[in-house]
mmCIF file of C-alpha atoms in Angstrom:
data_model
loop_
_atom_site.group_PDB
_atom_site.id
_atom_site.type_symbol
_atom_site.label_atom_id
_atom_site.label_comp_id
_atom_site.label_asym_id
_atom_site.label_seq_id
_atom_site.Cartn_x
_atom_site.Cartn_y
_atom_site.Cartn_z
ATOM 1 C CA MET A 1 -3.956 -3.532 -6.148
ATOM 2 C CA PRO A 2 -0.454 -2.256 -5.356
ATOM 3 C CA ASP A 3 -0.146 1.326 -3.977
ATOM 4 C CA GLU A 4 3.520 2.218 -4.300
ATOM 5 C CA TYR A 5 3.866 4.184 -7.565
ATOM 6 C CA ASN A 6 1.053 2.080 -8.871
ATOM 7 C CA ARG A 7 3.664 -0.234 -10.372
ATOM 8 C CA ILE A 8 2.489 -3.630 -11.644
ATOM 9 C CA ILE A 9 5.324 -6.189 -11.842
ATOM 10 C CA ILE A 10 4.642 -8.766 -14.517
ATOM 11 C CA GLY A 11 6.818 -11.920 -14.839
ATOM 12 C CA VAL A 12 7.018 -13.289 -18.388
ATOM 13 C CA VAL A 13 8.264 -16.796 -19.066
ATOM 14 C CA ASP A 14 8.854 -17.152 -22.906
ATOM 15 C CA ASP A 15 11.956 -18.485 -24.599
ATOM 16 C CA GLU A 16 11.436 -16.370 -27.719
ATOM 17 C CA ARG A 17 13.591 -13.206 -27.189
ATOM 18 C CA PHE A 18 11.801 -10.952 -29.583
ATOM 19 C CA THR A 19 8.414 -11.943 -28.061
ATOM 20 C CA ARG A 20 9.639 -11.020 -24.656
ATOM 21 C CA ILE A 21 11.136 -7.696 -25.737
ATOM 22 C CA GLY A 22 8.093 -6.760 -27.810
ATOM 23 C CA LEU A 23 5.758 -7.649 -24.918
ATOM 24 C CA GLN A 24 7.888 -5.636 -22.487
ATOM 25 C CA GLN A 25 7.864 -2.556 -24.721
ATOM 26 C CA GLU A 26 4.106 -2.673 -25.503
ATOM 27 C CA LEU A 27 2.969 -3.237 -21.908
ATOM 28 C CA TRP A 28 5.109 -0.355 -20.671
ATOM 29 C CA ARG A 29 3.913 1.963 -23.575
ATOM 30 C CA ARG A 30 0.283 1.019 -23.120
ATOM 31 C CA SER A 31 0.217 1.212 -19.310
ATOM 32 C CA PRO A 32 -3.167 2.539 -18.163
ATOM 33 C CA ASP A 33 -3.269 5.992 -16.554
ATOM 34 C CA GLY A 34 -1.842 5.926 -13.052
ATOM 35 C CA TYR A 35 0.010 2.613 -13.625
ATOM 36 C CA LYS A 36 3.327 1.422 -14.978
ATOM 37 C CA LEU A 37 3.525 -2.096 -16.233
ATOM 38 C CA MET A 38 7.054 -3.440 -15.464
ATOM 39 C CA VAL A 39 8.139 -6.702 -17.187
ATOM 40 C CA VAL A 40 10.772 -9.087 -15.819
ATOM 41 C CA TYR A 41 11.408 -12.150 -17.993
ATOM 42 C CA GLY A 42 13.125 -15.388 -18.264
ATOM 43 C CA PRO A 43 13.280 -18.328 -20.723
ATOM 44 C CA THR A 44 12.096 -20.843 -18.075
ATOM 45 C CA VAL A 45 10.122 -20.652 -14.821
ATOM 46 C CA GLN A 46 13.255 -21.384 -12.742
ATOM 47 C CA SER A 47 15.298 -18.633 -14.516
ATOM 48 C CA LEU A 48 12.543 -16.077 -13.912
ATOM 49 C CA PHE A 49 12.459 -16.782 -10.164
ATOM 50 C CA THR A 50 16.260 -16.771 -10.079
ATOM 51 C CA VAL A 51 16.104 -13.179 -11.089
ATOM 52 C CA PHE A 52 13.559 -12.324 -8.445
ATOM 53 C CA ASP A 53 15.360 -14.231 -5.700
ATOM 54 C CA LYS A 54 18.630 -12.648 -6.572
ATOM 55 C CA HIS A 55 17.242 -9.129 -6.329
ATOM 56 C CA GLU A 56 14.864 -9.514 -3.403
ATOM 57 C CA PRO A 57 13.682 -7.324 -1.527
ATOM 58 C CA ARG A 58 14.436 -4.482 -4.012
ATOM 59 C CA LEU A 59 12.470 -6.426 -6.624
ATOM 60 C CA PRO A 60 9.329 -7.808 -5.026
ATOM 61 C CA LYS A 61 7.577 -10.883 -6.387
ATOM 62 C CA PRO A 62 5.456 -10.329 -9.482
ATOM 63 C CA HIS A 63 1.756 -9.573 -9.255
ATOM 64 C CA ILE A 64 1.215 -12.066 -12.070
ATOM 65 C CA VAL A 65 3.197 -14.315 -14.445
ATOM 66 C CA LEU A 66 2.417 -14.527 -18.222
ATOM 67 C CA LEU A 67 3.520 -18.201 -19.122
ATOM 68 C CA ASP A 68 4.160 -19.394 -22.660
ATOM 69 C CA LEU A 69 2.236 -22.688 -23.155
ATOM 70 C CA MET A 70 5.012 -24.360 -25.158
ATOM 71 C CA LEU A 71 8.684 -23.965 -24.043
ATOM 72 C CA LYS A 72 11.796 -25.309 -25.787
ATOM 73 C CA ASP A 73 12.913 -27.102 -22.602
ATOM 74 C CA ASP A 74 9.949 -29.544 -23.093
ATOM 75 C CA SER A 75 8.600 -28.718 -19.728
ATOM 76 C CA ASN A 76 4.950 -29.508 -18.954
ATOM 77 C CA VAL A 77 2.526 -26.515 -18.799
ATOM 78 C CA GLY A 78 0.874 -28.146 -15.750
ATOM 79 C CA ASP A 79 4.157 -28.393 -13.846
ATOM 80 C CA ASN A 80 5.098 -24.889 -14.800
ATOM 81 C CA VAL A 81 1.766 -23.349 -13.563
ATOM 82 C CA GLN A 82 1.983 -25.417 -10.352
ATOM 83 C CA ALA A 83 5.473 -24.228 -9.708
ATOM 84 C CA ILE A 84 4.354 -20.570 -10.092
ATOM 85 C CA ARG A 85 1.241 -21.123 -7.981
ATOM 86 C CA GLU A 86 3.289 -22.589 -5.179
ATOM 87 C CA ARG A 87 4.676 -19.082 -4.772
ATOM 88 C CA ASP A 88 1.139 -17.750 -4.481
ATOM 89 C CA ILE A 89 1.346 -15.871 -7.769
ATOM 90 C CA PRO A 90 -1.530 -15.904 -10.364
ATOM 91 C CA VAL A 91 -0.751 -17.335 -13.823
ATOM 92 C CA LEU A 92 -2.058 -16.242 -17.215
ATOM 93 C CA VAL A 93 -1.122 -18.737 -19.953
ATOM 94 C CA ILE A 94 -0.506 -17.383 -23.544
ATOM 95 C CA SER A 95 -0.327 -19.568 -26.586
ATOM 96 C CA ASN A 96 -0.615 -19.511 -30.304
ATOM 97 C CA MET A 97 -2.021 -23.026 -30.450
ATOM 98 C CA PRO A 98 -3.583 -24.257 -27.217
ATOM 99 C CA SER A 99 -5.059 -27.700 -27.478
ATOM 100 C CA HIS A 100 -7.940 -29.061 -25.439
ATOM 101 C CA GLU A 101 -5.453 -31.168 -23.400
ATOM 102 C CA THR A 102 -2.937 -28.377 -22.652
ATOM 103 C CA THR A 103 -5.686 -25.964 -21.842
ATOM 104 C CA ARG A 104 -7.128 -28.384 -19.427
ATOM 105 C CA GLN A 105 -3.736 -29.070 -17.951
ATOM 106 C CA ALA A 106 -3.163 -25.302 -17.395
ATOM 107 C CA TYR A 107 -6.496 -24.650 -15.790
ATOM 108 C CA SER A 108 -6.370 -27.883 -13.692
ATOM 109 C CA ALA A 109 -2.910 -26.802 -12.291
ATOM 110 C CA GLY A 110 -4.360 -23.504 -11.134
ATOM 111 C CA ALA A 111 -3.909 -21.056 -14.118
ATOM 112 C CA SER A 112 -6.362 -18.165 -14.158
ATOM 113 C CA GLY A 113 -6.688 -18.197 -17.873
ATOM 114 C CA VAL A 114 -5.427 -19.435 -21.295
ATOM 115 C CA VAL A 115 -5.495 -16.645 -23.986
ATOM 116 C CA HIS A 116 -4.270 -16.379 -27.503
ATOM 117 C CA LYS A 117 -0.898 -14.679 -28.186
ATOM 118 C CA GLN A 118 -2.540 -12.600 -30.946
ATOM 119 C CA ARG A 119 -4.859 -10.956 -28.359
ATOM 120 C CA SER A 120 -4.715 -7.231 -28.578
ATOM 121 C CA THR A 121 -2.416 -5.460 -26.075
ATOM 122 C CA ASP A 122 -5.391 -3.562 -24.616
ATOM 123 C CA ASP A 123 -7.335 -6.808 -24.075
ATOM 124 C CA LEU A 124 -4.299 -8.492 -22.648
ATOM 125 C CA ILE A 125 -3.812 -5.627 -20.107
ATOM 126 C CA ALA A 126 -7.445 -5.949 -19.119
ATOM 127 C CA ASP A 127 -6.943 -9.688 -18.607
ATOM 128 C CA ILE A 128 -3.901 -8.945 -16.442
ATOM 129 C CA PHE A 129 -5.772 -6.580 -14.189
ATOM 130 C CA GLU A 130 -8.632 -8.960 -13.816
ATOM 131 C CA VAL A 131 -6.364 -11.898 -12.920
ATOM 132 C CA ILE A 132 -4.549 -9.727 -10.352
ATOM 133 C CA LYS A 133 -7.941 -9.080 -8.753
ATOM 134 C CA GLY A 134 -8.371 -12.829 -8.357
ATOM 135 C CA ARG A 135 -10.752 -13.498 -11.275
ATOM 136 C CA ILE A 136 -10.554 -16.310 -13.859
ATOM 137 C CA ILE A 137 -10.555 -15.608 -17.533
ATOM 138 C CA TYR A 138 -13.254 -17.741 -19.164
ATOM 139 C CA THR A 139 -13.046 -18.689 -22.841
ATOM 140 C CA LYS A 140 -15.016 -21.052 -25.152
ATOM 141 C CA ALA A 141 -11.811 -23.028 -25.543
ATOM 142 C CA PHE A 142 -11.790 -23.638 -21.874
ATOM 143 C CA ALA A 143 -15.414 -24.862 -21.966
ATOM 144 C CA LEU A 144 -14.542 -27.256 -24.810
ATOM 145 C CA ALA A 145 -11.599 -28.617 -22.828
ATOM 146 C CA ILE A 146 -13.701 -29.524 -19.861
ATOM 147 C CA LYS A 147 -14.510 -33.216 -20.433
ATOM 148 C CA SER A 148 -15.084 -36.128 -18.179
ATOM 149 C CA SER A 149 -12.434 -38.824 -18.275
ATOM 150 C CA ALA A 150 -12.707 -42.570 -17.517
ATOM 151 C CA ASP A 151 -9.101 -42.715 -16.661
ATOM 152 C CA TYR A 152 -9.502 -41.380 -13.202
ATOM 153 C CA PRO A 153 -10.645 -43.681 -10.249
ATOM 154 C CA ASP A 154 -14.257 -42.966 -9.270
ATOM 155 C CA ALA A 155 -14.534 -41.240 -5.951
ATOM 156 C CA LYS A 156 -18.200 -42.122 -5.817
ATOM 157 C CA LEU A 157 -19.453 -38.714 -4.837
ATOM 158 C CA SER A 158 -23.161 -38.269 -4.195
ATOM 159 C CA ARG A 159 -25.115 -35.895 -6.372
ATOM 160 C CA ARG A 160 -25.097 -33.316 -3.531
ATOM 161 C CA GLN A 161 -21.364 -33.665 -3.151
ATOM 162 C CA LYS A 162 -20.846 -33.187 -6.831
ATOM 163 C CA GLU A 163 -22.964 -29.972 -6.862
ATOM 164 C CA THR A 164 -21.076 -28.686 -3.815
ATOM 165 C CA LEU A 165 -17.653 -29.483 -5.309
ATOM 166 C CA ALA A 166 -18.594 -27.825 -8.628
ATOM 167 C CA LEU A 167 -19.701 -24.584 -7.086
ATOM 168 C CA TYR A 168 -16.791 -24.372 -4.675
ATOM 169 C CA SER A 169 -14.326 -25.138 -7.393
ATOM 170 C CA LEU A 170 -15.553 -22.292 -9.521
ATOM 171 C CA GLY A 171 -14.321 -19.876 -6.812
ATOM 172 C CA TYR A 172 -17.372 -19.361 -4.607
ATOM 173 C CA SER A 173 -16.785 -19.085 -0.921
ATOM 174 C CA MET A 174 -18.238 -21.761 1.303
ATOM 175 C CA ILE A 175 -21.055 -19.336 2.259
ATOM 176 C CA GLU A 176 -21.863 -18.467 -1.343
ATOM 177 C CA THR A 177 -21.643 -22.170 -2.311
ATOM 178 C CA GLY A 178 -24.218 -23.024 0.387
ATOM 179 C CA LYS A 179 -26.571 -20.287 -0.826
ATOM 180 C CA ARG A 180 -26.574 -21.564 -4.303
ATOM 181 C CA LEU A 181 -27.343 -25.149 -3.522
ATOM 182 C CA ASP A 182 -30.945 -26.442 -3.657
ATOM 183 C CA PRO A 183 -32.018 -26.543 -0.949
ATOM 184 C CA PRO A 184 -29.367 -24.238 0.486
ATOM 185 C CA LEU A 185 -26.808 -25.370 3.100
ATOM 186 C CA LEU A 186 -25.234 -23.482 6.008
ATOM 187 C CA HIS A 187 -21.504 -22.679 5.899
ATOM 188 C CA GLY A 188 -20.698 -25.361 8.573
ATOM 189 C CA THR A 189 -22.493 -28.046 6.482
ATOM 190 C CA VAL A 190 -20.631 -27.133 3.396
ATOM 191 C CA LYS A 191 -17.343 -27.253 5.186
ATOM 192 C CA THR A 192 -18.233 -30.777 6.544
ATOM 193 C CA ASN A 193 -19.329 -31.900 2.972
ATOM 194 C CA LEU A 194 -16.002 -30.640 1.539
ATOM 195 C CA ALA A 195 -14.134 -32.638 4.160
ATOM 196 C CA ARG A 196 -16.096 -35.736 3.213
ATOM 197 C CA ILE A 197 -15.344 -35.136 -0.458
ATOM 198 C CA ARG A 198 -11.733 -34.871 0.295
ATOM 199 C CA ASP A 199 -11.757 -38.144 2.136
ATOM 200 C CA LYS A 200 -13.438 -39.933 -0.740
ATOM 201 C CA TYR A 201 -10.805 -38.696 -3.152
ATOM 202 C CA LEU A 202 -8.032 -39.788 -0.808
ATOM 203 C CA ASN A 203 -9.566 -43.156 -0.481
ATOM 204 C CA VAL A 204 -9.081 -43.709 -4.260
ATOM 205 C CA GLY A 205 -5.522 -42.283 -4.239
ATOM 206 C CA ARG A 206 -6.270 -38.809 -5.679
ATOM 207 C CA ASP A 207 -4.561 -35.785 -4.128
ATOM 208 C CA VAL A 208 -6.840 -33.049 -2.754
ATOM 209 C CA GLU A 209 -4.296 -31.089 -0.713
ATOM 210 C CA GLY A 210 -5.026 -27.362 -1.292
ATOM 211 C CA PHE A 211 -7.572 -25.624 -3.489
ATOM 212 C CA ALA A 212 -5.666 -26.134 -6.787
ATOM 213 C CA ASN A 213 -5.870 -29.875 -6.300
ATOM 214 C CA ILE A 214 -9.537 -29.698 -5.342
ATOM 215 C CA ARG A 215 -10.312 -27.774 -8.560
ATOM 216 C CA LYS A 216 -8.254 -30.214 -10.565
ATOM 217 C CA ARG A 217 -10.387 -33.102 -9.344
ATOM 218 C CA ALA A 218 -13.522 -31.196 -10.412
ATOM 219 C CA TYR A 219 -12.065 -30.658 -13.936
ATOM 220 C CA GLU A 220 -10.980 -34.286 -14.260
ATOM 221 C CA ASP A 221 -14.430 -35.577 -13.322
ATOM 222 C CA GLY A 222 -16.330 -33.218 -15.686
ATOM 223 C CA LEU A 223 -18.166 -31.315 -12.927
ATOM 224 C CA LEU A 224 -17.449 -27.925 -14.381
ATOM 225 C CA THR A 225 -19.823 -27.851 -17.308
ATOM 226 C CA TYR A 226 -20.312 -25.300 -20.093
ATOM 227 C CA GLU A 227 -23.843 -24.643 -18.813
ATOM 228 C CA LEU A 228 -22.664 -24.050 -15.256
ATOM 229 C CA PHE A 229 -20.092 -21.464 -16.545
ATOM 230 C CA LEU A 230 -22.631 -19.638 -18.596
ATOM 231 C CA LYS A 231 -24.976 -19.474 -15.593
ATOM 232 C CA SER A 232 -22.231 -18.304 -13.348
ATOM 233 C CA LEU A 233 -21.238 -15.416 -15.670
ATOM 234 C CA GLU A 234 -24.579 -13.822 -14.854
ATOM 235 C CA ASP A 235 -23.800 -13.922 -11.074
ATOM 236 C CA ASP A 236 -22.420 -10.789 -9.525
ATOM 237 C CA ALA A 237 -20.807 -12.826 -6.693
ATOM 238 C CA TYR A 238 -18.847 -15.033 -9.084
ATOM 239 C CA ASN A 239 -15.192 -14.212 -9.942
ATOM 240 C CA VAL A 240 -15.084 -15.332 -13.565
ATOM 241 C CA ILE A 241 -15.121 -13.060 -16.587
ATOM 242 C CA ASP A 242 -15.581 -13.732 -20.313
ATOM 243 C CA GLY A 243 -12.214 -13.423 -21.961
ATOM 244 C CA GLU A 244 -13.242 -14.836 -25.389
ATOM 245 C CA GLN A 245 -12.119 -12.917 -28.455
ATOM 246 C CA ASN A 246 -14.865 -11.641 -30.814
#
């Protein structure tokens, strides 16, 4: 969490001007004690980072970006999320009508959550702080969007490799992944297994460079099941929180 003046810089990508202004005013007004939520916005991902690049270092990179799922430039949510993640900035996607496909695209590209635009300001602020801490916002919509697809070449992972990939893709460290396997595996063995998993995906032409792509493969192959998420929510070592609206 930032120390200097406890200022949280939030990038907002939304091409609706009144939405951007309203969000800016609400986040500033409802800033938690000891913090000020400062919003910098742009109608596209590129325009947002043009602002940050132009004013660097006086304006440091954002702690998080709130990304509208549907932009008028017809850009793809997966591409937008990936462009933001390439700068090592967490992304929280906001939308009025997230479909299973677009939700899946967002998470697969590395988004930390997909939440409804009608979410209360207090809940959104809570989500923002959780994502900055490195956590994933879990929703039922996310669980419903996780489906196996026959359109992807089969990497022919073993049962053990699938279990390893699923746990690791959830956000567990290699050590924590090894502890949760049955029987447990040492850190070095988990590391070796992940290397073999990467090789199998590469052999069928599926990119596994970096954690975002590893997680994407797990989503595509239906390894992150609803039951696995429910179980993980009870685990203190897990970095996922329940962000579903009541």
